[in-house]
mmCIF file of C-alpha atoms in Angstrom:
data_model
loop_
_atom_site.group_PDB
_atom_site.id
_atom_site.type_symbol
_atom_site.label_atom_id
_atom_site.label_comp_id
_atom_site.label_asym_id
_atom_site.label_seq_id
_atom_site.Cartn_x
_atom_site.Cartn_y
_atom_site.Cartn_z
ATOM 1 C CA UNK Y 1 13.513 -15.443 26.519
ATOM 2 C CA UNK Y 2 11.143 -18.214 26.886
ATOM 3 C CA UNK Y 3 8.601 -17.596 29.656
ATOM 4 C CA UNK Y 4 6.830 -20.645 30.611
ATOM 5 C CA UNK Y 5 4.012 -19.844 33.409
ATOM 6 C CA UNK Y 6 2.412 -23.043 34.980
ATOM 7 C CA UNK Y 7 -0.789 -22.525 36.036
ATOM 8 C CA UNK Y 8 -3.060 -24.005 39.039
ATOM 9 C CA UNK Y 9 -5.660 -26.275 37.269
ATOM 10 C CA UNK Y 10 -9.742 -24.955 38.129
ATOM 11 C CA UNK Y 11 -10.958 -28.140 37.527
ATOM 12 C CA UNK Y 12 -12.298 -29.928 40.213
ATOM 13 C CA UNK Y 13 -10.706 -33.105 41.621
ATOM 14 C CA UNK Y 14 -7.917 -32.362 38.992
ATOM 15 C CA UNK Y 15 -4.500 -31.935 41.318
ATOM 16 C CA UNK Y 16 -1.818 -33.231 38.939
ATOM 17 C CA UNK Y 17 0.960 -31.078 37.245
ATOM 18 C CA UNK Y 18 3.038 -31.231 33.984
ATOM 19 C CA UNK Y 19 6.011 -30.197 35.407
ATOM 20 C CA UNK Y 20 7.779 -31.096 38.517
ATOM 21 C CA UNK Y 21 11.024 -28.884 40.519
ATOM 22 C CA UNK Y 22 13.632 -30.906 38.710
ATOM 23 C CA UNK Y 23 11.914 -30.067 35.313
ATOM 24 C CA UNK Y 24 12.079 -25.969 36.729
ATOM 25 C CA UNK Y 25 15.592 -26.580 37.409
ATOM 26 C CA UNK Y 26 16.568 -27.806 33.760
ATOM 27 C CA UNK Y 27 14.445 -25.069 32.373
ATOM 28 C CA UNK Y 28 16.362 -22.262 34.230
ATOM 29 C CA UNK Y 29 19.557 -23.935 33.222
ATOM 30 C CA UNK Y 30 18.210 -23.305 29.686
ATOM 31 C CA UNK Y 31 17.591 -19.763 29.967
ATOM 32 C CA UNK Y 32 14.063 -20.060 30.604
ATOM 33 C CA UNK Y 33 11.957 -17.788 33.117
ATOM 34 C CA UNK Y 34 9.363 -20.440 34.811
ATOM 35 C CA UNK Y 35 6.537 -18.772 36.529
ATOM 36 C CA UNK Y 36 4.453 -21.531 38.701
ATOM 37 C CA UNK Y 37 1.200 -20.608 40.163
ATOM 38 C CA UNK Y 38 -0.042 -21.241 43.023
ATOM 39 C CA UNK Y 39 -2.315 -23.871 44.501
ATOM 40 C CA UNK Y 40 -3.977 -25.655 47.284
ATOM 41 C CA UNK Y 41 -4.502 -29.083 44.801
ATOM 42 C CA UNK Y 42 -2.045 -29.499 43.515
ATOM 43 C CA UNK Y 43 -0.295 -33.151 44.438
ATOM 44 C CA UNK Y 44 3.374 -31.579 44.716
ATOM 45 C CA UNK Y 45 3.704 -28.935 47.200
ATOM 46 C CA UNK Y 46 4.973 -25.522 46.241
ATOM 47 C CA UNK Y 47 8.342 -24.946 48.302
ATOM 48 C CA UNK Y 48 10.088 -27.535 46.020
ATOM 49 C CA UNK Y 49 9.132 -25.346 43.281
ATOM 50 C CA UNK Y 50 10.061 -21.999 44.681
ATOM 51 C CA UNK Y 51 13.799 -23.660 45.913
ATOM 52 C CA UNK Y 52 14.388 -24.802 42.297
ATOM 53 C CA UNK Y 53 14.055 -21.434 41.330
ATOM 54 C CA UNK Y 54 10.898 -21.044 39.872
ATOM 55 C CA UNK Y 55 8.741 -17.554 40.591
ATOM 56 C CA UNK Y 56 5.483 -18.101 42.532
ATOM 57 C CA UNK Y 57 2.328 -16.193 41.228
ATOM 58 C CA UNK Y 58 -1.396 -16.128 42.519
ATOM 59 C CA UNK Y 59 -3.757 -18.850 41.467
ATOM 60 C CA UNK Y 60 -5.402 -17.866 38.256
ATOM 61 C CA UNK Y 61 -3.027 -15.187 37.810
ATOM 62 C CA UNK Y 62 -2.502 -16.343 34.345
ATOM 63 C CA UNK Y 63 -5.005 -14.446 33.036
ATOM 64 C CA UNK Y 64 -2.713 -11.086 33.654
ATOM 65 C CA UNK Y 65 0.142 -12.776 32.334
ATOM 66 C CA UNK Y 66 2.578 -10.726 29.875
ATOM 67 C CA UNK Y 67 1.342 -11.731 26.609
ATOM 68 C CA UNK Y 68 4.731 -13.488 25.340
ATOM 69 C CA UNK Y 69 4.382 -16.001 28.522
ATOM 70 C CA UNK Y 70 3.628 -19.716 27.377
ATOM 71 C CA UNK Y 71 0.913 -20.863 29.676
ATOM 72 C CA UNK Y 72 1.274 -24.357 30.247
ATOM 73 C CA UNK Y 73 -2.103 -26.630 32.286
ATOM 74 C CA UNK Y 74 -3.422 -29.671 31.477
ATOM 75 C CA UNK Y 75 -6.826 -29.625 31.838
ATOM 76 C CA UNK Y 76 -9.979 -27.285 30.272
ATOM 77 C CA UNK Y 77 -9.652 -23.521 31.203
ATOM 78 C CA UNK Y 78 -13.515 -22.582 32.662
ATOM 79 C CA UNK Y 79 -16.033 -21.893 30.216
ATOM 80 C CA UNK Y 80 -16.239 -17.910 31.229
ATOM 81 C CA UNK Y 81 -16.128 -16.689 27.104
ATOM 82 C CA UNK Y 82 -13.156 -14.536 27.455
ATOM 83 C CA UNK Y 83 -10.886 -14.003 24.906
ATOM 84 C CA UNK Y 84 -7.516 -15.681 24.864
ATOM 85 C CA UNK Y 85 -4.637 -13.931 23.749
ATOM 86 C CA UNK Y 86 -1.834 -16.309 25.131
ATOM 87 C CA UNK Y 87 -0.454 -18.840 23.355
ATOM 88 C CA UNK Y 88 -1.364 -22.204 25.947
ATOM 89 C CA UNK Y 89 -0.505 -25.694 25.904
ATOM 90 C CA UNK Y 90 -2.920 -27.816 27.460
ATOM 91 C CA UNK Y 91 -5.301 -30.700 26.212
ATOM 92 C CA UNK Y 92 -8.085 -28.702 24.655
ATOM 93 C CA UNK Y 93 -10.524 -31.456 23.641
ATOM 94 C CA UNK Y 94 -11.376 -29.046 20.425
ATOM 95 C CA UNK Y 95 -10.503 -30.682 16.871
ATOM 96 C CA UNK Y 96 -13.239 -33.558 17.658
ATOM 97 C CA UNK Y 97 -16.364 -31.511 16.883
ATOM 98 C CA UNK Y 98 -16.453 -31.218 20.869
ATOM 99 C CA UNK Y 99 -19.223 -28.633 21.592
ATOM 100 C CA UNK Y 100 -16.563 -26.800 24.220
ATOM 101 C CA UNK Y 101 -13.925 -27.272 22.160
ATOM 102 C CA UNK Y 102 -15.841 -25.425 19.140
ATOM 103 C CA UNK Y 103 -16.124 -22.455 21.606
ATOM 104 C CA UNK Y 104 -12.420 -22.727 22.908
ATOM 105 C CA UNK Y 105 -11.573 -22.208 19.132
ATOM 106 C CA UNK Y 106 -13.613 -19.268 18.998
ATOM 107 C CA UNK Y 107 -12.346 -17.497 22.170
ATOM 108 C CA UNK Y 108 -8.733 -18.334 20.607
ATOM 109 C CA UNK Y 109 -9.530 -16.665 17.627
ATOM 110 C CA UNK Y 110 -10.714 -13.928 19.188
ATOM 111 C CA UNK Y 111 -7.688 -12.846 21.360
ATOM 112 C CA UNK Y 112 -5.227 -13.700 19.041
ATOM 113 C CA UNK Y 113 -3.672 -16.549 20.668
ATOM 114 C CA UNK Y 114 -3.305 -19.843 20.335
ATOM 115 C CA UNK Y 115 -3.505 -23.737 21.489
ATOM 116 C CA UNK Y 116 -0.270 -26.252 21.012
ATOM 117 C CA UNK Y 117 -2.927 -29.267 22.106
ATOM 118 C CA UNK Y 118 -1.191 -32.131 24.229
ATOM 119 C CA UNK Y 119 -3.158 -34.458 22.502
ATOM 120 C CA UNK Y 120 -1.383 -33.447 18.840
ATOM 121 C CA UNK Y 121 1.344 -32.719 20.155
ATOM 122 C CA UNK Y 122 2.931 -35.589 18.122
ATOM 123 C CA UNK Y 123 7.070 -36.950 16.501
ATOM 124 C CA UNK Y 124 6.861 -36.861 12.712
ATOM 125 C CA UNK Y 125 5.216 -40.406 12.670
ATOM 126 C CA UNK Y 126 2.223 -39.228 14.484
ATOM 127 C CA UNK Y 127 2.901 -40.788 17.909
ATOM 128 C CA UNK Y 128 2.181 -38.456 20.553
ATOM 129 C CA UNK Y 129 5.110 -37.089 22.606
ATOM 130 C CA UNK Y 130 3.596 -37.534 26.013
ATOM 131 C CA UNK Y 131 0.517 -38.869 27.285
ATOM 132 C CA UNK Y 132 -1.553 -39.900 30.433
ATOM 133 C CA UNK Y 133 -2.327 -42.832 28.354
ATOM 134 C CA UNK Y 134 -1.105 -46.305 30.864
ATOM 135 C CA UNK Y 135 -2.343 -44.610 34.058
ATOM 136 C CA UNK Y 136 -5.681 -43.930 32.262
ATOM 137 C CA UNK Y 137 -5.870 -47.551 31.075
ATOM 138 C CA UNK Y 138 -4.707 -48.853 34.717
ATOM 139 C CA UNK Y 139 -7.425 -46.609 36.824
ATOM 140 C CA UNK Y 140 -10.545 -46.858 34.371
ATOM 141 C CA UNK Y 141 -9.845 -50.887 34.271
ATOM 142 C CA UNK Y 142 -9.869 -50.927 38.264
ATOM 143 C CA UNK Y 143 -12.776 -48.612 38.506
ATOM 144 C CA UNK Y 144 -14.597 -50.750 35.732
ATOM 145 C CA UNK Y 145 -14.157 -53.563 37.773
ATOM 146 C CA UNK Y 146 -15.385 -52.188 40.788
ATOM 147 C CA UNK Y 147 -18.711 -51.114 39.241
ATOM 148 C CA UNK Y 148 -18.851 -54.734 37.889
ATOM 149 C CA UNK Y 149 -18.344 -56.305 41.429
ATOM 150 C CA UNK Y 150 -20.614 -53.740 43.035
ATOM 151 C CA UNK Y 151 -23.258 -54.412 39.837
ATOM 152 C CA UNK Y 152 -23.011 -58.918 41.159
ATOM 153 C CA UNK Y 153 -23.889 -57.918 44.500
ATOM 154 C CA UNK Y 154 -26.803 -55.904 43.531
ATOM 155 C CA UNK Y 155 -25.740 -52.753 43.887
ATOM 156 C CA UNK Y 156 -24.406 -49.342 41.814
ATOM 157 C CA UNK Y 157 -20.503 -48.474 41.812
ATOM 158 C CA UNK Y 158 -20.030 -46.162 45.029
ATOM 159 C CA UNK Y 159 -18.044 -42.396 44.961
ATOM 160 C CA UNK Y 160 -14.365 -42.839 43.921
ATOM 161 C CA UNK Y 161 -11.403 -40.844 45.532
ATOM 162 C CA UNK Y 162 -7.565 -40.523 45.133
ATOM 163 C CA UNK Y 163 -5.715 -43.561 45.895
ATOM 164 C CA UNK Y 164 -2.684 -42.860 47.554
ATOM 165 C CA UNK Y 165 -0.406 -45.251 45.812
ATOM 166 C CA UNK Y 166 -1.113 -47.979 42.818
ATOM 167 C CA UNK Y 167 -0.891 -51.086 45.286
ATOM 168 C CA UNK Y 168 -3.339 -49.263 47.932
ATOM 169 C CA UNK Y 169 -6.003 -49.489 44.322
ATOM 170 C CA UNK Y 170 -4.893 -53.118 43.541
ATOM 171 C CA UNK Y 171 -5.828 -54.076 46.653
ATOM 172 C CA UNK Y 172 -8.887 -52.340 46.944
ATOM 173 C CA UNK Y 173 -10.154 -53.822 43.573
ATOM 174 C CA UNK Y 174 -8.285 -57.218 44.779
ATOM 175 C CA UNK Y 175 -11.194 -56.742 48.066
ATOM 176 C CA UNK Y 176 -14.084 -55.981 46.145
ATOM 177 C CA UNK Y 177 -13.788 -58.743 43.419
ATOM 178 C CA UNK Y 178 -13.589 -61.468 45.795
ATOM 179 C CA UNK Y 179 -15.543 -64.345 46.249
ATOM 180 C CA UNK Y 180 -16.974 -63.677 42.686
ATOM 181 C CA UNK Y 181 -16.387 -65.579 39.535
ATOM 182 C CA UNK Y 182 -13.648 -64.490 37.501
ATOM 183 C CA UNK Y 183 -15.511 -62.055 34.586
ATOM 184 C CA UNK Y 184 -14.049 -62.023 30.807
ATOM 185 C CA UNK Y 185 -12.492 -59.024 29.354
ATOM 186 C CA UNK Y 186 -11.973 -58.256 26.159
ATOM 187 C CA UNK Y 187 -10.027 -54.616 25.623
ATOM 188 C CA UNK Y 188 -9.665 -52.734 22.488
ATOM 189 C CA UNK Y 189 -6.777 -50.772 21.429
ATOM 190 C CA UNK Y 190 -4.225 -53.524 23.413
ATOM 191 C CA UNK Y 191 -1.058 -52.568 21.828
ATOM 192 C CA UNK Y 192 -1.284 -49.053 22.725
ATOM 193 C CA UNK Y 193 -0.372 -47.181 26.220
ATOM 194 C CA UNK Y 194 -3.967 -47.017 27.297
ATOM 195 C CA UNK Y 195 -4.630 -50.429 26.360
ATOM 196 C CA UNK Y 196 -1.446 -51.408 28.091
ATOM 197 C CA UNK Y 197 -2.104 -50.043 31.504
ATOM 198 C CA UNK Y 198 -5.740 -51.936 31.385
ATOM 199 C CA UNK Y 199 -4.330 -55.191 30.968
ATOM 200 C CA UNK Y 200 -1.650 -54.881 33.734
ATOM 201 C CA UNK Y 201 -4.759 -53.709 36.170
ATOM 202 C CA UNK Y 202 -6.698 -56.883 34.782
ATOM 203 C CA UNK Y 203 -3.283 -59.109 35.149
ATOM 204 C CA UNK Y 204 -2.784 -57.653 38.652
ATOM 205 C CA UNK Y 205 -6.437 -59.354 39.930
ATOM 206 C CA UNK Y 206 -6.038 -62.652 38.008
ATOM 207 C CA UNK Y 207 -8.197 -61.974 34.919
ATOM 208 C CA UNK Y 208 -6.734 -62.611 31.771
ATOM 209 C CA UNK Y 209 -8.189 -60.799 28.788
ATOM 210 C CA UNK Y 210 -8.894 -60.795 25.132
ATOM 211 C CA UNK Y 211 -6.622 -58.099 23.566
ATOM 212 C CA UNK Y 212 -7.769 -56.854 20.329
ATOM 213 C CA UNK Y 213 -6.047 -54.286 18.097
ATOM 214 C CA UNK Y 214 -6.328 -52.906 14.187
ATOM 215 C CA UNK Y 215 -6.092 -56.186 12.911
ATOM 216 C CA UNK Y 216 -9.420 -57.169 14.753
ATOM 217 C CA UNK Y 217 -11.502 -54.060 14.240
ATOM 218 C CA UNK Y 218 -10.337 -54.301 10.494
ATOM 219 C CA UNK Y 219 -13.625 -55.436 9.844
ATOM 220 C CA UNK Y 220 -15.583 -52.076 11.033
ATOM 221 C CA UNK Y 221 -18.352 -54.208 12.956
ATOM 222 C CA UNK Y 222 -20.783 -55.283 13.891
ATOM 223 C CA UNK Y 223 -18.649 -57.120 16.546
ATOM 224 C CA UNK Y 224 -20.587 -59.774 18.539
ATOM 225 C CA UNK Y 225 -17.435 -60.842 20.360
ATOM 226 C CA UNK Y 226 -17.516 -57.873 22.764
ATOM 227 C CA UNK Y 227 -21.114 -58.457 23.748
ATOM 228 C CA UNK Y 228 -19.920 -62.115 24.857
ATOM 229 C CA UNK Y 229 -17.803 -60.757 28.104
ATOM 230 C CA UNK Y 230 -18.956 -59.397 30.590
ATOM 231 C CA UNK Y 231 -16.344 -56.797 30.634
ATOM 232 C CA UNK Y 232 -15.333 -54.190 27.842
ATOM 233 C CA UNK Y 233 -12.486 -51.244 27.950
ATOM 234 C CA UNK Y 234 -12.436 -48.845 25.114
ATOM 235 C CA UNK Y 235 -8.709 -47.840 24.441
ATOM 236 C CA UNK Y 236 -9.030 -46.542 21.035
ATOM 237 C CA UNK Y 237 -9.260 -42.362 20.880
ATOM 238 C CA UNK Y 238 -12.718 -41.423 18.508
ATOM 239 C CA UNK Y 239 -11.771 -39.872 15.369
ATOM 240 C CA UNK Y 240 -13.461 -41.198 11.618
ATOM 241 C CA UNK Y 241 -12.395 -43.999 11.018
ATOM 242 C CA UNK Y 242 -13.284 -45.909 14.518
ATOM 243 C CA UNK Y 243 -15.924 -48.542 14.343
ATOM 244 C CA UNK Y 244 -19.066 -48.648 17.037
ATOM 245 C CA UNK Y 245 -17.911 -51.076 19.588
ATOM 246 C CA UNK Y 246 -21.289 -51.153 21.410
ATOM 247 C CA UNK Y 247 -24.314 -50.090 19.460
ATOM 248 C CA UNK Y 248 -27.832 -48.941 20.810
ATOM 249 C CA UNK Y 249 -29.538 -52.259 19.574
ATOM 250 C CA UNK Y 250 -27.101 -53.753 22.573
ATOM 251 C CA UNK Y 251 -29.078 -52.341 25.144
ATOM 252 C CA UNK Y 252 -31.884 -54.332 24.053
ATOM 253 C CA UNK Y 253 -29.713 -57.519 22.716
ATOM 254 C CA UNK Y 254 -28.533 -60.985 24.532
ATOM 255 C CA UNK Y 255 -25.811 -60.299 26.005
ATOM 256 C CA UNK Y 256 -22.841 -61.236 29.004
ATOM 257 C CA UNK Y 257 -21.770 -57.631 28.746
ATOM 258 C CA UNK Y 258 -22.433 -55.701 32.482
ATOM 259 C CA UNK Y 259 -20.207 -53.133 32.172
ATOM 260 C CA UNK Y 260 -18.277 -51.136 29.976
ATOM 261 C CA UNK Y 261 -14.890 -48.789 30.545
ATOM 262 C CA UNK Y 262 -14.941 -46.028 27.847
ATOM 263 C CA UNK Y 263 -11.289 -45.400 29.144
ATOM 264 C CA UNK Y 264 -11.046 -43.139 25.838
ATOM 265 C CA UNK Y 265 -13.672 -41.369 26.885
ATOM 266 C CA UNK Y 266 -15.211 -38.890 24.168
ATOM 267 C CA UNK Y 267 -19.257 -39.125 24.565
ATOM 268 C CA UNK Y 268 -19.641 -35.506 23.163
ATOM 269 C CA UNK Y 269 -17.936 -36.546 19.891
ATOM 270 C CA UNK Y 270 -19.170 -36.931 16.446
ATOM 271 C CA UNK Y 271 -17.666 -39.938 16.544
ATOM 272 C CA UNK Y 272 -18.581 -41.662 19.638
ATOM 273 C CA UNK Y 273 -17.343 -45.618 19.198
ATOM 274 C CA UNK Y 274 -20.326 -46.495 22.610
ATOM 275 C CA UNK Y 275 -23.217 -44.816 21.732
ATOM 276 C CA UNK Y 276 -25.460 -46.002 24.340
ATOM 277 C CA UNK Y 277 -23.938 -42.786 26.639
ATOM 278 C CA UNK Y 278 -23.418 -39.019 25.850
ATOM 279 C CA UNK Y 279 -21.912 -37.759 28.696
ATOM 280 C CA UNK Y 280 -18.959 -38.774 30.920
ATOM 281 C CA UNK Y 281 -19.026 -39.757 34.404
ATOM 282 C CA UNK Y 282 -17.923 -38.034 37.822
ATOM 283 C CA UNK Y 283 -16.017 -39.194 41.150
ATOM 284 C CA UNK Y 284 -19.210 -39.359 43.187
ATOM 285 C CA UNK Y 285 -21.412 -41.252 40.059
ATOM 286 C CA UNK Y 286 -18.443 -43.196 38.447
ATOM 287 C CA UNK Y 287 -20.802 -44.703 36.155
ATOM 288 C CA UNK Y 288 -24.134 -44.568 33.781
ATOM 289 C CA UNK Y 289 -26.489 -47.207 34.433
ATOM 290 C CA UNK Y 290 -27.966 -47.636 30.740
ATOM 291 C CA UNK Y 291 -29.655 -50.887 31.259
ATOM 292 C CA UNK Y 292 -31.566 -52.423 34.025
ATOM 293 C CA UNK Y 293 -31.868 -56.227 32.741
ATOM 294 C CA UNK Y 294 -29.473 -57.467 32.404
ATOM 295 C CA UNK Y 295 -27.553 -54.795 33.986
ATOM 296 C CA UNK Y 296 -25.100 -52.714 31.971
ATOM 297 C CA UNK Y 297 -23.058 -49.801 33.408
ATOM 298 C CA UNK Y 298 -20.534 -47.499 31.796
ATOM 299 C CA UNK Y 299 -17.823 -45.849 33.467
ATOM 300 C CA UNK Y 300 -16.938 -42.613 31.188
ATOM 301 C CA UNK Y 301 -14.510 -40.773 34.081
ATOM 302 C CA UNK Y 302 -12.642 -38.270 32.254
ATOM 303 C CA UNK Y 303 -10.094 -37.794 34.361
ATOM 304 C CA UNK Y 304 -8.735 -41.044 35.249
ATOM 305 C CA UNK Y 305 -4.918 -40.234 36.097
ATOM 306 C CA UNK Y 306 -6.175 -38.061 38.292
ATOM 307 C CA UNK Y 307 -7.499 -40.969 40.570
ATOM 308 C CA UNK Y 308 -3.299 -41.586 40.949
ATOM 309 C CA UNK Y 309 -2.230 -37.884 40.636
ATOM 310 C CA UNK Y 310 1.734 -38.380 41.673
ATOM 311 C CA UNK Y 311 2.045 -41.079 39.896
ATOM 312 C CA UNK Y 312 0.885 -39.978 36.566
ATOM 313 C CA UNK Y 313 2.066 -36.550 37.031
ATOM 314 C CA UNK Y 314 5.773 -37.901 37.412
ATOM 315 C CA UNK Y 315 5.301 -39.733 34.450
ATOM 316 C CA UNK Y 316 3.928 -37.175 32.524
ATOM 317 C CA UNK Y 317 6.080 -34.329 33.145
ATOM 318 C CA UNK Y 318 9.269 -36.754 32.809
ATOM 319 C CA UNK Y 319 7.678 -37.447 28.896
ATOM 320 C CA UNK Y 320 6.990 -33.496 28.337
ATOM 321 C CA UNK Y 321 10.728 -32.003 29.786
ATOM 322 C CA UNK Y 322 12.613 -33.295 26.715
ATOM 323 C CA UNK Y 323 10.075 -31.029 24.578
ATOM 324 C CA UNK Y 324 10.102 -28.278 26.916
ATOM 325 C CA UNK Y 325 13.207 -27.542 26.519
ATOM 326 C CA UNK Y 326 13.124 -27.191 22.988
ATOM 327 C CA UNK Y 327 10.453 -24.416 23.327
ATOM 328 C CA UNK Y 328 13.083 -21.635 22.349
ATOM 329 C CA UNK Y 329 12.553 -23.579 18.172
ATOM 330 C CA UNK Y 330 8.698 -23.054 19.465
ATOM 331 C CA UNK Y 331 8.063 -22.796 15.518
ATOM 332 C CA UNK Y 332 9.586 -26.006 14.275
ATOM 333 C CA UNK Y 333 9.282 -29.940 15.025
ATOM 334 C CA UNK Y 334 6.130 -30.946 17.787
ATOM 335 C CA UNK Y 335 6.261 -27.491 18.722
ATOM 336 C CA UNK Y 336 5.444 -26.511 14.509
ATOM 337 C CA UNK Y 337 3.119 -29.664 13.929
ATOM 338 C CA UNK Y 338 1.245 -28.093 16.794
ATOM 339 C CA UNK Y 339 0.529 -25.128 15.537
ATOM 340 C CA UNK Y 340 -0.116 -26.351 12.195
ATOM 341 C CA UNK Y 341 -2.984 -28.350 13.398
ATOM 342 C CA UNK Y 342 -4.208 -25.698 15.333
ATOM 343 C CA UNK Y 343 -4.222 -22.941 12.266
ATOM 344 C CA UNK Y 344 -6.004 -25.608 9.687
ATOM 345 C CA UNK Y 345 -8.816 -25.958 12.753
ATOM 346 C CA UNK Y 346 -9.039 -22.260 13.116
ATOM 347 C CA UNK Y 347 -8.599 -21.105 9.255
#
């Protein structure tokens, strides 16, 4: 029987979930045995999940987990060094050359178990099954935009907290952009779900921007253009073949660029696209200051949907049930590419 065991997230300011009470219903009319941890973050409250059926378990109780039990979180498991015998499913931030990720793989291989990574967790064309990807575009544009509006008036982009619902954040952003010239925007990686969810935020306060895709990048750079607004969101995910949107010399060059969304987010990797940054950005210091004249900030949040945790979450887990419930054929289709990609990154 398929044992899947949801576990509280440890992260802080991290309160969304992959799986919702309706989704513990269909499992249990699978066969399934869902297990769902306890936990004072968590955006959905736990009585919805105990009436559906699911069992309750301690936070962190996962670690005492029988063996066979899938162990299902989205984001990083703490850094402690212990070995890992389950098998989890989670977004491990390992196959990048991550320095974490390198010791994830190694803790892994150590216990025995293994990683089905959200991020490769992918249909036979490559496109990922379910992903975070519009609600990370749609928060790091609006959070961008603060720190630009904050950045005209003279000042650095303040803490940032949950927003209750998406038209509480328009208006916010709607609030701190006015009276202020409307800035240019150019984003990068347009077509895609994280691209998409930046233009709607830009749409949703009047600005208008430049969407570039493959076609544009093409080239491999240098790319002028994106020095020329005053506004840039990364939307493409590092991996070789990504250009350098914003090099070092930038910092030092003639420029309208103020402040840059790295809504991909991966400063740590080998192939970090904005160079000017190495590490990503918290709640209470949403961005890197990297430039003092003319100004240029980065926002580098890593955990964007978690700004809007029940709406991403229900969007999320309604993207991940369909797969879920094929976890009894755990060694064939995303399950199998899974695990394939973990094995070559662990041979």
């Amino acid at each position: 029987m398929v044992h899947l065991w949801v576990r509280a997230e440890e992260r802080e300011n991290e309160r969304r979930v992959g799986l919702v009470p309706e989704g513990v219903e269909a499992l249990l009319e699978r066969g399934f045995r869902v297990t769902v941890e306890e936990s004072p973050d968590r955006i959905l409250p736990l009585e919805p999940y105990r009436a559906a059926g699911a069992e309750i378990a301690p936070r962190g109780s996962w670690r005492e987990a029988p063996v066979e039990a899938l162990i299902y979180g989205l984001k990083e498991l703490p850094e402690d060094g212990t070995a890992l015998p389950h098998r989890h499913i989670m977004f491990g931030h390992a196959y990048k050359g991550q320095r974490a990720g390198q010791e994830l793989l190694r803790r892994f291989k150590a216990g025995g178990g293994a990683l089905y990574d959200l991020e490769y967790l992918t249909e036979e064309s490559g496109r990922r099954v379910a992903a975070f990807g519009y609600w990370a575009g749609f928060v790091g544009a609006a959070v961008t935009l603060k720190a630009w509006a904050a950045a005209q008036n003279g000042n650095v982009c303040p803490e940032v907290h949950e927003w209750e619902e998406q038209s509480d954040l328009v208006e916010e952003i709607r609030d701190d952009l006015q009276g202020l010239s409307t800035p240019r925007a150019l984003i990068v990686g347009a077509l895609g779900r994280v691209g998409t969810g930046a233009g709607d935020m830009c749409e949703e306060v009047g600005i208008n921007p430049t969407r570039w895709d493959m076609a544009e990048t093409a080239s491999g750079g240098p790319f002028p253009e994106i020095l020329a607004h005053e506004l840039f969101f990364n939307c493409v995910l590092a991996g070789p073949q990504t250009p350098v949107f914003v090099p070092k010399e930038a910092l030092g060059a003639e420029r309208a660029l103020a402040a840059v969304g790295d809504i991909a987010c991966d400063p740590t990797s080998d192939f970090n696209p904005i160079p000017v940054y190495d590490e990503a950005t918290i709640w209470d210091e949403p961005v890197h200051r990297v430039a003092d004249d003319p100004v240029l900030d980065v926002m580098a949040i890593d955990n964007l949907p978690s700004l809007l945790p029940k709406e991403s979450s229900e969007d999320f887990a309604a993207q991940m049930l369909p797969h879920l419930l094929r976890l009894d054929e755990i060694d064939k289709g995303v399950w199998g590419r899974g695990a394939t990609v973990f094995k070559e990154h662990t041979a």
